[in-house]
Coordinates of C-alpha atoms in Angstrom, one line a residue:
X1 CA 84.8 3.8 -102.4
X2 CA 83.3 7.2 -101.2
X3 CA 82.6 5.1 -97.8
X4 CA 85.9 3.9 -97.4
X5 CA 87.4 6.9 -97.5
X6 CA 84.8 8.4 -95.1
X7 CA 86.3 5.1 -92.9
X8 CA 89.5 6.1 -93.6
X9 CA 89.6 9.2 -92.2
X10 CA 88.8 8.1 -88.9
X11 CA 92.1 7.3 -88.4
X12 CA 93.5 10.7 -88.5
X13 CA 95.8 11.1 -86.1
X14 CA 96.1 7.3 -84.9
X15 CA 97.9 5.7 -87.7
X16 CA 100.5 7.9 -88.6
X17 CA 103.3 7.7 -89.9
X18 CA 101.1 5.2 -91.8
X19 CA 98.0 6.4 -94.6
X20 CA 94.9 7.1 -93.2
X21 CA 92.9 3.4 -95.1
X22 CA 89.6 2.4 -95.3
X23 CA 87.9 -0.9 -96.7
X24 CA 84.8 -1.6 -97.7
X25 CA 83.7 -5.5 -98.7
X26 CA 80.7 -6.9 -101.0
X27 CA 79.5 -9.7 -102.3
X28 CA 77.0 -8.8 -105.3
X29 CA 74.6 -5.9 -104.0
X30 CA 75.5 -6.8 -99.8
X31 CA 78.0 -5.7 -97.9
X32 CA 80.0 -8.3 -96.1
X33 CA 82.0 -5.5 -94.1
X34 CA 83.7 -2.4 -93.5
X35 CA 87.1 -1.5 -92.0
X36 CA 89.9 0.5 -91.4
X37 CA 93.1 1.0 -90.2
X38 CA 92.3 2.3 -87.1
X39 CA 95.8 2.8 -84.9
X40 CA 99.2 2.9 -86.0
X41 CA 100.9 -0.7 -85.4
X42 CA 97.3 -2.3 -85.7
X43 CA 95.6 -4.2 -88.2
X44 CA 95.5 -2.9 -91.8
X45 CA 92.3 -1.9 -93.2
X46 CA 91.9 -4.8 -95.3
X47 CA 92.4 -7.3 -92.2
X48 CA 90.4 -4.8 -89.8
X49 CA 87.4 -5.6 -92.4
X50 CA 87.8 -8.9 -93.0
X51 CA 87.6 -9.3 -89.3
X52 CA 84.5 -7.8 -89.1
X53 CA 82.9 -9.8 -92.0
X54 CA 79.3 -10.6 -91.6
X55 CA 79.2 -13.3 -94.4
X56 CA 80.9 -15.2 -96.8
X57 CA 84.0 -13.6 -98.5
X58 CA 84.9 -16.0 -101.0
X59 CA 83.9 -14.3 -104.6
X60 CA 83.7 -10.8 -102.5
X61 CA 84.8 -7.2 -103.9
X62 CA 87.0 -5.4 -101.7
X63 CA 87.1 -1.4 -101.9
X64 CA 90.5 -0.1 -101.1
X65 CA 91.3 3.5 -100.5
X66 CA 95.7 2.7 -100.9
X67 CA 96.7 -0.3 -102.4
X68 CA 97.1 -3.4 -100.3
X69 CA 100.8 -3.9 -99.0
X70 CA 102.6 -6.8 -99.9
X71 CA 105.5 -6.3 -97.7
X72 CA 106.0 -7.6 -94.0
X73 CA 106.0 -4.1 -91.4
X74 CA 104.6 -4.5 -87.9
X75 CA 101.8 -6.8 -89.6
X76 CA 102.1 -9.3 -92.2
X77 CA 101.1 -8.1 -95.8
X78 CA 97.5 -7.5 -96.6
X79 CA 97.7 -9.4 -100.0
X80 CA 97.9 -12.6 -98.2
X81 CA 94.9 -12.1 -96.4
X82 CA 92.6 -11.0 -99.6
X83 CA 94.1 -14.0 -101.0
X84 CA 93.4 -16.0 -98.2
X85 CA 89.7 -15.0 -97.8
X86 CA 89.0 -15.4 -101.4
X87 CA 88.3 -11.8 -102.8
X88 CA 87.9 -12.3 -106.0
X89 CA 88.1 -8.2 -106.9
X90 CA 89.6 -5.4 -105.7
X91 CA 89.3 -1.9 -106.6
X92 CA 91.5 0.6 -105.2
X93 CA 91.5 4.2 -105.4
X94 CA 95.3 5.0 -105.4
X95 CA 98.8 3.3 -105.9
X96 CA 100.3 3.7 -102.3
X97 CA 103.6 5.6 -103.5
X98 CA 105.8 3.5 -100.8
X99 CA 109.3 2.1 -102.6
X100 CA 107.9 -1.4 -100.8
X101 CA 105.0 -0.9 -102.5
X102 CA 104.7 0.8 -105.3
X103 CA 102.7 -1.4 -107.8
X104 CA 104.2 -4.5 -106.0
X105 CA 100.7 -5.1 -104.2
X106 CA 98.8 -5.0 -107.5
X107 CA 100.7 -6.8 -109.0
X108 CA 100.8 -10.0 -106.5
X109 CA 97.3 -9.8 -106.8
X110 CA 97.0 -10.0 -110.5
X111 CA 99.3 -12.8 -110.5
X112 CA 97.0 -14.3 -107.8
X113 CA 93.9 -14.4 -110.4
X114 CA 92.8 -11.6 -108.4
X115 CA 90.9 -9.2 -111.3
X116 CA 92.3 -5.5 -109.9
X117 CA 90.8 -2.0 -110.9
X118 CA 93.2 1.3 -109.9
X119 CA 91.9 5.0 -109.6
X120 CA 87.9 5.3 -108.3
X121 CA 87.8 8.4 -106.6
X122 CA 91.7 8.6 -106.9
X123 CA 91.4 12.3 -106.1
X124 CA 89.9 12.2 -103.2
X125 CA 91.7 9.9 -101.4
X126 CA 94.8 11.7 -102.1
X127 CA 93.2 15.1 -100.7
X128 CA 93.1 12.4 -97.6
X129 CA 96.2 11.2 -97.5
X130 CA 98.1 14.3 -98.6
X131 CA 100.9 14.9 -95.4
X132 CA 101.7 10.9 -96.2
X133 CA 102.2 11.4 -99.8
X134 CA 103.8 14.4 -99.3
X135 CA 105.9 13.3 -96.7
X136 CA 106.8 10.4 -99.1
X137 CA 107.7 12.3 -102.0
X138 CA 109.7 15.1 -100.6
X139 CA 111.2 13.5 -96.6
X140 CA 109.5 16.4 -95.2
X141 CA 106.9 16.8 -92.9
X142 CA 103.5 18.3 -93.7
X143 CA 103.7 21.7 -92.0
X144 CA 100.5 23.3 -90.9
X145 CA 100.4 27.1 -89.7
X146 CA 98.1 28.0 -87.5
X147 CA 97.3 31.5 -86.5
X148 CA 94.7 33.9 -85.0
X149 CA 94.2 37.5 -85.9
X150 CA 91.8 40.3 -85.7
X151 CA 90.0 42.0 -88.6
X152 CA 92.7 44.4 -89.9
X153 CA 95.2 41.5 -89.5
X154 CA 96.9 41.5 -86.1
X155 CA 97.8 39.2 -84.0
X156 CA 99.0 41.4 -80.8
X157 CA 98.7 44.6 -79.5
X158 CA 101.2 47.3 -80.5
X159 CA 102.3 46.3 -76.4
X160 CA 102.4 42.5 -77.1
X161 CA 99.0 41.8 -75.7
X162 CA 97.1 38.8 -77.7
X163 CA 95.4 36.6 -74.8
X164 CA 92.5 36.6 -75.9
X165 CA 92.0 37.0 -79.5
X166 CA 89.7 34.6 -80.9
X167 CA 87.0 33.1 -78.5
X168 CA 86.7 29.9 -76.8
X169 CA 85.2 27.8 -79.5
X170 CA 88.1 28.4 -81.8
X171 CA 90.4 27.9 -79.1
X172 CA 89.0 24.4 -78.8
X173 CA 89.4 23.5 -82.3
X174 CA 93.1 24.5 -82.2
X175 CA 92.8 21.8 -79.6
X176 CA 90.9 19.8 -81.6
X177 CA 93.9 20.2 -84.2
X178 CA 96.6 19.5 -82.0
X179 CA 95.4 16.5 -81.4
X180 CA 96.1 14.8 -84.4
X181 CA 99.5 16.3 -85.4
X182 CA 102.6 14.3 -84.6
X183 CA 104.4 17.8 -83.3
X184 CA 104.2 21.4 -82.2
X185 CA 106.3 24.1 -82.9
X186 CA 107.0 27.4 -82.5
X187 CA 109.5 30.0 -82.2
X188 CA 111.4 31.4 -78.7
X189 CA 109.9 34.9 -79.3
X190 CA 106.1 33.2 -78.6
X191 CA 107.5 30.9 -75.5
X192 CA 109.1 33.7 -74.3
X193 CA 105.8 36.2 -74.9
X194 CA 103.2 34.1 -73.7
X195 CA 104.9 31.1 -71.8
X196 CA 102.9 28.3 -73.8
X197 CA 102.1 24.2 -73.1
X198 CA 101.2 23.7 -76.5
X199 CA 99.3 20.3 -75.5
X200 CA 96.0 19.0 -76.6
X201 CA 93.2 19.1 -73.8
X202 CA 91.3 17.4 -73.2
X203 CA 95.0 15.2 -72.7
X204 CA 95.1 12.3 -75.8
X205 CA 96.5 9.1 -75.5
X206 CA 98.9 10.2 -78.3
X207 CA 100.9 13.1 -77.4
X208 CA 102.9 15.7 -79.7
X209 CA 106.0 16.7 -79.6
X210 CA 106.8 20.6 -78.5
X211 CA 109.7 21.9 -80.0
X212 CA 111.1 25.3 -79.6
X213 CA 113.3 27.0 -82.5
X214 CA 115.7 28.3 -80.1
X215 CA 118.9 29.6 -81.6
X216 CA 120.7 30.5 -78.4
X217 CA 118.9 28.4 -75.9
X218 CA 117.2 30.6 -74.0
X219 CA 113.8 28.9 -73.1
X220 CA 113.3 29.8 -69.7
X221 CA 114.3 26.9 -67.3
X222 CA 110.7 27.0 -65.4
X223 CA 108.8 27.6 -68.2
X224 CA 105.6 25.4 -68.8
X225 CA 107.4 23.8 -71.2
X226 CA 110.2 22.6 -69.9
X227 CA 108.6 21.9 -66.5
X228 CA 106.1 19.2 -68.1
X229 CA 109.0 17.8 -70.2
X230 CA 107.7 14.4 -67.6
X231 CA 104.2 14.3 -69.0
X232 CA 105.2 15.6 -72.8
X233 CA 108.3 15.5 -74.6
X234 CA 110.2 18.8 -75.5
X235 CA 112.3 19.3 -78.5
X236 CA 114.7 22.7 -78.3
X237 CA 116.1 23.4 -81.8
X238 CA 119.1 25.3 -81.0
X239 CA 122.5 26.8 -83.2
X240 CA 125.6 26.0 -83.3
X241 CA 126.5 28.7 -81.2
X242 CA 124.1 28.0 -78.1
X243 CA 125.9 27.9 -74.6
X244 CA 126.6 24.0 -74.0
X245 CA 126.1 25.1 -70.3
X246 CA 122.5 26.4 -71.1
X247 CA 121.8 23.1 -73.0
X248 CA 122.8 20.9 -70.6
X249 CA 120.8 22.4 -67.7
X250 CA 117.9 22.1 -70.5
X251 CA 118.6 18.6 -70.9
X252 CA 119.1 18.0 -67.2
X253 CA 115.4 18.9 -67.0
X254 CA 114.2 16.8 -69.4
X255 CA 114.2 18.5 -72.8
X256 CA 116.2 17.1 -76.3
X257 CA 118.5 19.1 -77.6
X258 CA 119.0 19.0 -81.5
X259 CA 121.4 21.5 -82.8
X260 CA 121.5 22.7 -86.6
X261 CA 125.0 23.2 -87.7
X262 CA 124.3 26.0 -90.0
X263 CA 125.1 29.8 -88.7
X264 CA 121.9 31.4 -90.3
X265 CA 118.5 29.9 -88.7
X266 CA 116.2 30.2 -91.7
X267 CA 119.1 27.9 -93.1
X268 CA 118.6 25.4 -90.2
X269 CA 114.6 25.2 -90.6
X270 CA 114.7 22.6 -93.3
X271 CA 117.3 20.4 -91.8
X272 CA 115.2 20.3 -89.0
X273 CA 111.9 19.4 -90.5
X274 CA 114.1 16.6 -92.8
X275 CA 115.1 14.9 -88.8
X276 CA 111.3 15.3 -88.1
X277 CA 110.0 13.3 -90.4
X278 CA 112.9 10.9 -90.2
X279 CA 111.6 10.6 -86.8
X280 CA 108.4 9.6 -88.2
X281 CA 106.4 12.2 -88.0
X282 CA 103.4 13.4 -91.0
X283 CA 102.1 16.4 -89.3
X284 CA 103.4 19.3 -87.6
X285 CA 101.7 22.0 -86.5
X286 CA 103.0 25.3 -86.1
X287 CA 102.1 28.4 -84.1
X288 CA 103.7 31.2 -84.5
X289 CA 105.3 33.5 -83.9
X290 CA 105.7 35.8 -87.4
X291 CA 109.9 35.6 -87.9
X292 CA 108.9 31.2 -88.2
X293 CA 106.4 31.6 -90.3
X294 CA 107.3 33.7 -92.5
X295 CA 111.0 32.2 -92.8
X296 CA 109.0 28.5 -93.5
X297 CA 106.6 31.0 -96.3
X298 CA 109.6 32.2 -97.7
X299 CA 111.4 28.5 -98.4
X300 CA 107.6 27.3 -99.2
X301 CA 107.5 25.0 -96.7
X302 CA 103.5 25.5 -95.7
X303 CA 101.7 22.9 -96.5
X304 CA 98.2 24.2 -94.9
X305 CA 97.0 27.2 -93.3
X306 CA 94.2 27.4 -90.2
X307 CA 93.6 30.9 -89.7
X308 CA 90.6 31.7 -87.0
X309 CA 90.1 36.0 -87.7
X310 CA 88.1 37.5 -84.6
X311 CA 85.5 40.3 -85.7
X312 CA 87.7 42.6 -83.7
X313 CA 89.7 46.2 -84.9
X314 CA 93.2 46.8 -83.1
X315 CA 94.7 49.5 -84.8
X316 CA 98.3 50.5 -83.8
X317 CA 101.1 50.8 -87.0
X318 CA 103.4 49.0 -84.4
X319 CA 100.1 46.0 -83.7
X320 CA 102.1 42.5 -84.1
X321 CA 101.5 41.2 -87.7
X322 CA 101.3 37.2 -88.0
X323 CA 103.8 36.8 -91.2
X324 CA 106.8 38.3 -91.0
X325 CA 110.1 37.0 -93.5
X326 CA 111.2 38.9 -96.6
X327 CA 108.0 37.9 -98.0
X328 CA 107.0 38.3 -102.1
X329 CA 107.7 41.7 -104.2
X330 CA 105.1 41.1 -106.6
X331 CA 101.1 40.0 -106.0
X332 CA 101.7 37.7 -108.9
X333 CA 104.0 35.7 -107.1
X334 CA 101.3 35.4 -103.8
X335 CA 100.7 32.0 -101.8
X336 CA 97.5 30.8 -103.4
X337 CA 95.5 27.9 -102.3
X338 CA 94.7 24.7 -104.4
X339 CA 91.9 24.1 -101.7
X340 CA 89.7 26.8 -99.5
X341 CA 87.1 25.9 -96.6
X342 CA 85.4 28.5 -93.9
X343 CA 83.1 28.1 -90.9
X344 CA 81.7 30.6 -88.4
X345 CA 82.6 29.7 -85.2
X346 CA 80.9 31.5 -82.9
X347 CA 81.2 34.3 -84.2
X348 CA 84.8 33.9 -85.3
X349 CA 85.2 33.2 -89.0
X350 CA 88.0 29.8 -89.2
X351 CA 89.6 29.7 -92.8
X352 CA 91.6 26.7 -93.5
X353 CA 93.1 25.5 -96.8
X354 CA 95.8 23.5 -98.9
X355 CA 98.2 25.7 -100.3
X356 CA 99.1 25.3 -103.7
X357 CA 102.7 23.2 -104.4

């Protein structure tokens, strides 16, 4: 099962909206074959392995990381191919939490003679599968904040300077990041200050999304956003009290324009991550500036945290701080972290973690 999931995960950033699933096949000590579901609209795990089989499956064990599907998506249901090849057992790590699924898969299976075993290494491959089981359970994206500050916690200058902060290295593991997120946000004051693409480079296959939280429309028309809307879709997240004019010229150039109906935009944030992930998307990334993050910190909306801190000093009572918001009165009541990891990069120290929910 431990290799499964370590098969699993090399779909991150491929399959979603769909779990991250890896499978792993024996017969007795031998093993007939490994899979996984490695793009999104492409074979299952299940069927990825069985493809790949090496011998005989009839009488096989199959290793699941999520239960097999027994409902017809954009493939047919994995059950019937277990059934089909003859797998006599299957273990499987989690219940996939999907209304179509949901037991159903097990089930089928049991029914089928099939002996089933549920929960080997069931914490682990939720740790995997987290944004999709989060997403799941609550219709929101899981929403990842990503900053970099110096030593005494700044992310700017007391003048607004902040290119560069952290070094090369980390900047290429934001990249790195990027990369496998389904969208990237961030508020005007940050595309105003330092004019951003927000893309992955090298340039993926699969693209994010940029979107702007924008109240009153004012994303400069030849930014770098909006002038590689051909290339990269844009999102503008704007009020209800945005110029039509100024959205329409945004538009014209090849940006969406959503706009939230509510006056207030720490009201509108939520709303807007509930159309994202109606959209489909698991993972979205967000940069700054410090009023965003700290309005999504306030309503508890961070999911995970990357934070690269540079061994550098600014000073300056008026230096830019990363979280802004009301924030907490009372330590007790802090953002604490159900997981914590940290890596020297270069130099740079990258902290990244699961916040506890």
């Amino acid at each position: 099962m431990r290799r499964a999931i370590d098969l699993a995960r090399r779909g991150q950033g491929r399959v979603e909206p769909n779990p991250m699933v890896g499978c792993v096949l024996v017969q007795g000590n031998q093993l007939v074959a490994e899979g996984w579901h490695r793009q999104f609209g492409g074979d299952h795990a299940e069927v990825d392995a069985l493809n790949h089989a090496v011998g005989p499956t009839r009488g096989a064990t199959a290793y699941v990381t999520l239960e097999p599907c027994c409902h017809h998506g954009k493939t047919p249901p994995c059950i019937e191919a277990l059934i089909q090849a003859g797998i006599q057992r299957v273990v499987v790590a989690q219940v996939d939490p999907f209304e179509q699924v949901s037991g159903k898969g097990m089930a089928a299976l049991r029914e089928a003679g099939i002996e089933t075993e549920v929960g080997v290494l069931e914490a682990e491959a939720k740790f995997l599968n987290a944004p999709y089981l989060y997403r799941i359970r609550s219709g929101l994206p899981w929403v990842i904040a990503k900053w970099a500050m110096t030593l005494d916690g700044r992310i700017a200058t007391r003048t607004g300077d902040s290119q560069w902060i952290s070094n090369e290295t980390s900047r290429q593991r934001v990249h790195e990041i990027r990369s496998r997120v389904d969208g990237v946000m961030v508020g005007i004051g940050t595309a105003l200050a330092d004019d951003p693409l927000l893309t992955p480079r090298p340039a993926k296959s699969r693209q994010p999304t940029r979107i702007v939280a924008d109240s009153n429309a004012r994303l400069p028309l030849d930014s770098k956003l909006v002038g590689s809307t051909k290339d990269f879709p844009c999102l503008v997240a704007v009020g209800p009290g945005a110029e039509q004019r100024r959205c329409e010229q945004l538009a014209s150039l090849g940006c969406e324009i959503w706009r939230g109906q509510q006056e207030q935009a720490d009201e509108r944030l939520e709303p807007l991550l509930t159309e994202l992930s109606n959209r489909g998307m698991t993972n979205l990334l967000v940069e700054g500036g410090g009023r965003l993050l700290g309005s999504l910190f306030d309503q508890n909306l961070i999911c995970e945290t990357h934070i690269f801190i540079a061994p550098k000093i600014t000073g300056g009572h008026d230096a830019i701080s990363p979280i802004g918001g009301i924030g907490i009165e009372q330590l007790a009541d802090a953002h604490l972290f159900s997981t914590t990891n940290l890596e020297e990069l270069d130099g740079d120290i990258h902290f990244w973690g699961h916040l506890k929910r």
